Each structure stands twice: as C-alpha cells, then as structure tokens.
Amino acid sequence: GNFLKMGLEGHDSFVGQTLDLGSLTLDAEAFHEIGASFSMDITEKLRLGVRGKMLIGIAALNTENNGLLLTVNDDYTHTLDADLAMTVSGPITFIADEEGHIEDAVFDEERFNSTEDIIAYLKNTGNMGFGLDVGAEYRFNDRFSVSAALVDFGFIKWSNDRSRLTMNDQIEFSGNTMQDVYDGNISAEDMMGQMLDSLTQSIYVSELDETFTTRLPMGITAGANLNLNKSLSIGVLSYTRLVEGNTNHSLTLSGNINLGSALSTTVAYTFENKRRDNLGFGLAFRAACLQFYTLVENVPLQWEKFNVDGKYYKLPDN
C-alpha cells in the first residue's frame, strides 16, 4: 500500500524510510484441468467425495522473493536492494548481451501462425501435473448437516521452454513520480524508460536445465447447513486459501431456495479482506440427468475512494 501511495502522492512522508517489500510476489499459471469424481455414502449419515485431476500446463511465471528493500533518499532518489528470481515456462525467448544482462524478450509467434498450430500448442503434454479434491458431509438428521473439503491439492511440473531471470543487486532510481508527469516535468514514457534501463542492467538471463514445480493455491472449506423447511435452508461456509505461504480467509452466510427438484437459487454475503460488503448469487436448473448453473460473486456494495490532490478516484478494494 505504501509503495502505491508513494508513486501517486510523492515522497515527502517517506524520506529516510526503507520499505520492506519482501512479501511482494508475482505468480501466474495457465493450464488445462481434466477431472473425474465420485461420491458414495460410507454410512447412513456420512458421505465422501473424491475428485482426481490431471493438469496440463500451458505457461507459467513463478517468482522467488528472497529480499526486496526500497529506500527513499534525502534527494528523493530511490535505492532498491533486490534479491529476486523469476522462472518462466512459455513461448518466450529472453535475449541477453555478452555479460548476461537481459536485452529483450521475444514472443515466439511462429507457434501460432494457424489454428492447427494453436491447437497443437494447447495440446502439448510436456508440462504435466496432478490435483486432488476430497470432501465429506455428515448429516445429523434431515435438517442439519456439516461438511468439510480440501480442494486444489496438487502441482504441475514444468519441462518445456524454461528460462530463469535473476536479480541480486543494488539499483539506483531517479526520484520522479506521477506528480512530475502531471506537472509536465517528464513524460510517463520517459519515466518508465529510465526505470526499465536501470532494471535491465541488473537482470541476468540463464537457461534452466532442470524442471521446476509449482503448486496450486490450495483451499480448505468447512461449513454447516440447516434446512428450515423443504424449500428454504441457510448455511455458513468458512474458506481458507493457502498461496505461497500466505493465508487468506473468508466467511460466507447464505440463504438457499429450492423450488421443487428442478430450480434452486442462492444469495450469499461474505466477510473477506476485513470487509463486509461482498455479495454473491447463484441459480441452478436441472433437466433430467443434466444440471445447468450460473454463479456470480465478489459483487461489491461500495468502492474505495482514493484522494489525489482533492480529486477522488474510485478503486475496487483488495
């Protein structure tokens, strides 16, 4: 938050301070997921479900942040002490100069010249992985039940098109901010160009001989459901998400209506990210052996306002 605030509002309140950005990471994955699931009653009250998933990786970007400190100096310049590594799997070639510094990143367009080429790339099974979901429900009686599940427990091993970028250096930046762009002292392009020039002199490119592995963001759920009558029920659901050692938690209250055996709907209210203004809605329709459903969530009731020189800009919060 301070990093964004400094870029928009300026450096005055940060002079002489060092911001610890050690928790800042960037990870992205694109993959296919093919799963098969089954469920069965273990006893009259206990039901168990399992889904096994084959994962086929398309592209990945994984960062390792071993230390990132940003110091604002008295002359408004910045000193960045960085120990970072970024591992990439995808149709991108990183070009380095004689000393190993990155010069350019080239996207391999030849792999996507035709529909057949695109399909062939998406069907590539060189990056394989496995995932598992396990869940259970215990019915105390016809009206009250509890449930728990472990979802997205899995990994992908990346073997194709591997590259690694490393940065272990102290980098000096000018003290320009968006306020300087607003005042016309420098263009946004020039300011970004200066930053990129400083960064590229500290980023080294190397080929990655061995495969690397990424893990799915795992989720743990626990819930309870109470049937008020044949058509109306209420529920509570706790969800914990584990991402790269960070834990995020949410708690959802829901009301559910079943109109016969064909149509059902739900409205949910979620406490998440220290906020209490998150709505969700779902609608499901059953036709013989098929079920069609639509879900929407993270519907905000209000937007965060950010003040810059007396002007307010609305931003989605978290």
PDB file of N, CA and C in Angstrom, residues 147-182:
ATOM      1  N   SER A 147     -20.062 -30.105   6.756  1.00  0.00           N
ATOM      2  CA  SER A 147     -19.226 -30.592   5.664  1.00  0.00           C
ATOM      3  C   SER A 147     -17.832 -29.975   5.752  1.00  0.00           C
ATOM      4  N   ALA A 148     -16.872 -30.621   5.091  1.00  0.00           N
ATOM      5  CA  ALA A 148     -15.501 -30.108   5.019  1.00  0.00           C
ATOM      6  C   ALA A 148     -14.858 -30.640   3.747  1.00  0.00           C
ATOM      7  N   ALA A 149     -13.900 -29.879   3.236  1.00  0.00           N
ATOM      8  CA  ALA A 149     -13.247 -30.298   1.991  1.00  0.00           C
ATOM      9  C   ALA A 149     -11.851 -29.705   1.886  1.00  0.00           C
ATOM     10  N   LEU A 150     -10.998 -30.436   1.194  1.00  0.00           N
ATOM     11  CA  LEU A 150      -9.679 -29.963   0.790  1.00  0.00           C
ATOM     12  C   LEU A 150      -9.689 -29.916  -0.737  1.00  0.00           C
ATOM     13  N   VAL A 151      -9.486 -28.738  -1.317  1.00  0.00           N
ATOM     14  CA  VAL A 151      -9.605 -28.584  -2.767  1.00  0.00           C
ATOM     15  C   VAL A 151      -8.293 -28.051  -3.343  1.00  0.00           C
ATOM     16  N   ASP A 152      -8.013 -28.439  -4.590  1.00  0.00           N
ATOM     17  CA  ASP A 152      -6.837 -27.982  -5.333  1.00  0.00           C
ATOM     18  C   ASP A 152      -5.534 -28.313  -4.620  1.00  0.00           C
ATOM     19  N   PHE A 153      -5.460 -29.520  -4.098  1.00  0.00           N
ATOM     20  CA  PHE A 153      -4.188 -30.029  -3.576  1.00  0.00           C
ATOM     21  C   PHE A 153      -3.460 -30.663  -4.755  1.00  0.00           C
ATOM     22  N   GLY A 154      -2.434 -29.977  -5.270  1.00  0.00           N
ATOM     23  CA  GLY A 154      -1.792 -30.506  -6.455  1.00  0.00           C
ATOM     24  C   GLY A 154      -0.597 -29.694  -6.905  1.00  0.00           C
ATOM     25  N   PHE A 155      -0.019 -30.113  -8.026  1.00  0.00           N
ATOM     26  CA  PHE A 155       1.207 -29.486  -8.524  1.00  0.00           C
ATOM     27  C   PHE A 155       1.283 -29.683 -10.030  1.00  0.00           C
ATOM     28  N   ILE A 156       2.146 -28.892 -10.670  1.00  0.00           N
ATOM     29  CA  ILE A 156       2.489 -29.057 -12.081  1.00  0.00           C
ATOM     30  C   ILE A 156       4.006 -29.016 -12.200  1.00  0.00           C
ATOM     31  N   LYS A 157       4.556 -29.970 -12.935  1.00  0.00           N
ATOM     32  CA  LYS A 157       5.994 -29.995 -13.208  1.00  0.00           C
ATOM     33  C   LYS A 157       6.208 -29.440 -14.612  1.00  0.00           C
ATOM     34  N   TRP A 158       6.972 -28.344 -14.701  1.00  0.00           N
ATOM     35  CA  TRP A 158       7.168 -27.628 -15.963  1.00  0.00           C
ATOM     36  C   TRP A 158       8.480 -28.071 -16.602  1.00  0.00           C
ATOM     37  N   SER A 159       8.355 -28.609 -17.837  1.00  0.00           N
ATOM     38  CA  SER A 159       9.515 -29.148 -18.546  1.00  0.00           C
ATOM     39  C   SER A 159       9.837 -28.398 -19.828  1.00  0.00           C
ATOM     40  N   ASN A 160       8.860 -27.690 -20.403  1.00  0.00           N
ATOM     41  CA  ASN A 160       9.044 -27.057 -21.714  1.00  0.00           C
ATOM     42  C   ASN A 160       9.445 -25.589 -21.581  1.00  0.00           C
ATOM     43  N   ASP A 161      10.291 -25.120 -22.494  1.00  0.00           N
ATOM     44  CA  ASP A 161      10.579 -23.689 -22.674  1.00  0.00           C
ATOM     45  C   ASP A 161      10.915 -22.996 -21.356  1.00  0.00           C
ATOM     46  N   ARG A 162      11.915 -23.492 -20.668  1.00  0.00           N
ATOM     47  CA  ARG A 162      12.252 -22.974 -19.351  1.00  0.00           C
ATOM     48  C   ARG A 162      13.330 -21.888 -19.438  1.00  0.00           C
ATOM     49  N   SER A 163      13.103 -20.802 -18.720  1.00  0.00           N
ATOM     50  CA  SER A 163      14.093 -19.726 -18.609  1.00  0.00           C
ATOM     51  C   SER A 163      14.094 -19.212 -17.170  1.00  0.00           C
ATOM     52  N   ARG A 164      15.201 -18.579 -16.798  1.00  0.00           N
ATOM     53  CA  ARG A 164      15.305 -18.053 -15.442  1.00  0.00           C
ATOM     54  C   ARG A 164      15.939 -16.664 -15.482  1.00  0.00           C
ATOM     55  N   LEU A 165      15.309 -15.728 -14.806  1.00  0.00           N
ATOM     56  CA  LEU A 165      15.827 -14.370 -14.660  1.00  0.00           C
ATOM     57  C   LEU A 165      16.185 -14.150 -13.197  1.00  0.00           C
ATOM     58  N   THR A 166      17.356 -13.568 -12.946  1.00  0.00           N
ATOM     59  CA  THR A 166      17.787 -13.323 -11.572  1.00  0.00           C
ATOM     60  C   THR A 166      18.201 -11.867 -11.408  1.00  0.00           C
ATOM     61  N   MET A 167      18.007 -11.361 -10.207  1.00  0.00           N
ATOM     62  CA  MET A 167      18.415 -10.001  -9.865  1.00  0.00           C
ATOM     63  C   MET A 167      18.938 -10.022  -8.433  1.00  0.00           C
ATOM     64  N   ASN A 168      20.192  -9.711  -8.270  1.00  0.00           N
ATOM     65  CA  ASN A 168      20.794  -9.628  -6.946  1.00  0.00           C
ATOM     66  C   ASN A 168      21.748  -8.438  -6.963  1.00  0.00           C
ATOM     67  N   ASP A 169      21.189  -7.262  -6.697  1.00  0.00           N
ATOM     68  CA  ASP A 169      21.963  -6.047  -6.933  1.00  0.00           C
ATOM     69  C   ASP A 169      21.348  -4.900  -6.141  1.00  0.00           C
ATOM     70  N   GLN A 170      22.082  -3.803  -6.110  1.00  0.00           N
ATOM     71  CA  GLN A 170      21.568  -2.541  -5.565  1.00  0.00           C
ATOM     72  C   GLN A 170      21.377  -1.573  -6.726  1.00  0.00           C
ATOM     73  N   ILE A 171      20.161  -1.076  -6.884  1.00  0.00           N
ATOM     74  CA  ILE A 171      19.788  -0.295  -8.059  1.00  0.00           C
ATOM     75  C   ILE A 171      19.387   1.108  -7.620  1.00  0.00           C
ATOM     76  N   GLU A 172      19.846   2.098  -8.384  1.00  0.00           N
ATOM     77  CA  GLU A 172      19.511   3.489  -8.102  1.00  0.00           C
ATOM     78  C   GLU A 172      18.482   3.988  -9.123  1.00  0.00           C
ATOM     79  N   PHE A 173      17.415   4.621  -8.611  1.00  0.00           N
ATOM     80  CA  PHE A 173      16.379   5.197  -9.458  1.00  0.00           C
ATOM     81  C   PHE A 173      16.296   6.698  -9.223  1.00  0.00           C
ATOM     82  N   SER A 174      15.819   7.408 -10.252  1.00  0.00           N
ATOM     83  CA  SER A 174      15.544   8.835 -10.071  1.00  0.00           C
ATOM     84  C   SER A 174      14.347   9.005  -9.152  1.00  0.00           C
ATOM     85  N   GLY A 175      14.108  10.221  -8.706  1.00  0.00           N
ATOM     86  CA  GLY A 175      13.012  10.479  -7.778  1.00  0.00           C
ATOM     87  C   GLY A 175      11.736  10.920  -8.440  1.00  0.00           C
ATOM     88  N   ASN A 176      11.552  10.652  -9.713  1.00  0.00           N
ATOM     89  CA  ASN A 176      10.335  11.075 -10.401  1.00  0.00           C
ATOM     90  C   ASN A 176       9.126  10.266  -9.939  1.00  0.00           C
ATOM     91  N   THR A 177       7.969  10.930  -9.875  1.00  0.00           N
ATOM     92  CA  THR A 177       6.714  10.287  -9.523  1.00  0.00           C
ATOM     93  C   THR A 177       5.653  10.680 -10.542  1.00  0.00           C
ATOM     94  N   MET A 178       4.445  10.171 -10.343  1.00  0.00           N
ATOM     95  CA  MET A 178       3.343  10.537 -11.218  1.00  0.00           C
ATOM     96  C   MET A 178       3.009  12.019 -11.103  1.00  0.00           C
ATOM     97  N   GLN A 179       3.371  12.642  -9.974  1.00  0.00           N
ATOM     98  CA  GLN A 179       3.154  14.078  -9.852  1.00  0.00           C
ATOM     99  C   GLN A 179       4.021  14.844 -10.845  1.00  0.00           C
ATOM    100  N   ASP A 180       5.253  14.380 -11.078  1.00  0.00           N
ATOM    101  CA  ASP A 180       6.122  15.010 -12.071  1.00  0.00           C
ATOM    102  C   ASP A 180       5.544  14.864 -13.473  1.00  0.00           C
ATOM    103  N   VAL A 181       4.915  13.722 -13.745  1.00  0.00           N
ATOM    104  CA  VAL A 181       4.255  13.536 -15.037  1.00  0.00           C
ATOM    105  C   VAL A 181       3.076  14.497 -15.157  1.00  0.00           C
ATOM    106  N   TYR A 182       2.306  14.625 -14.085  1.00  0.00           N
ATOM    107  CA  TYR A 182       1.145  15.518 -14.083  1.00  0.00           C
ATOM    108  C   TYR A 182       1.574  16.972 -14.280  1.00  0.00           C
TER     109      TYR A 182
END
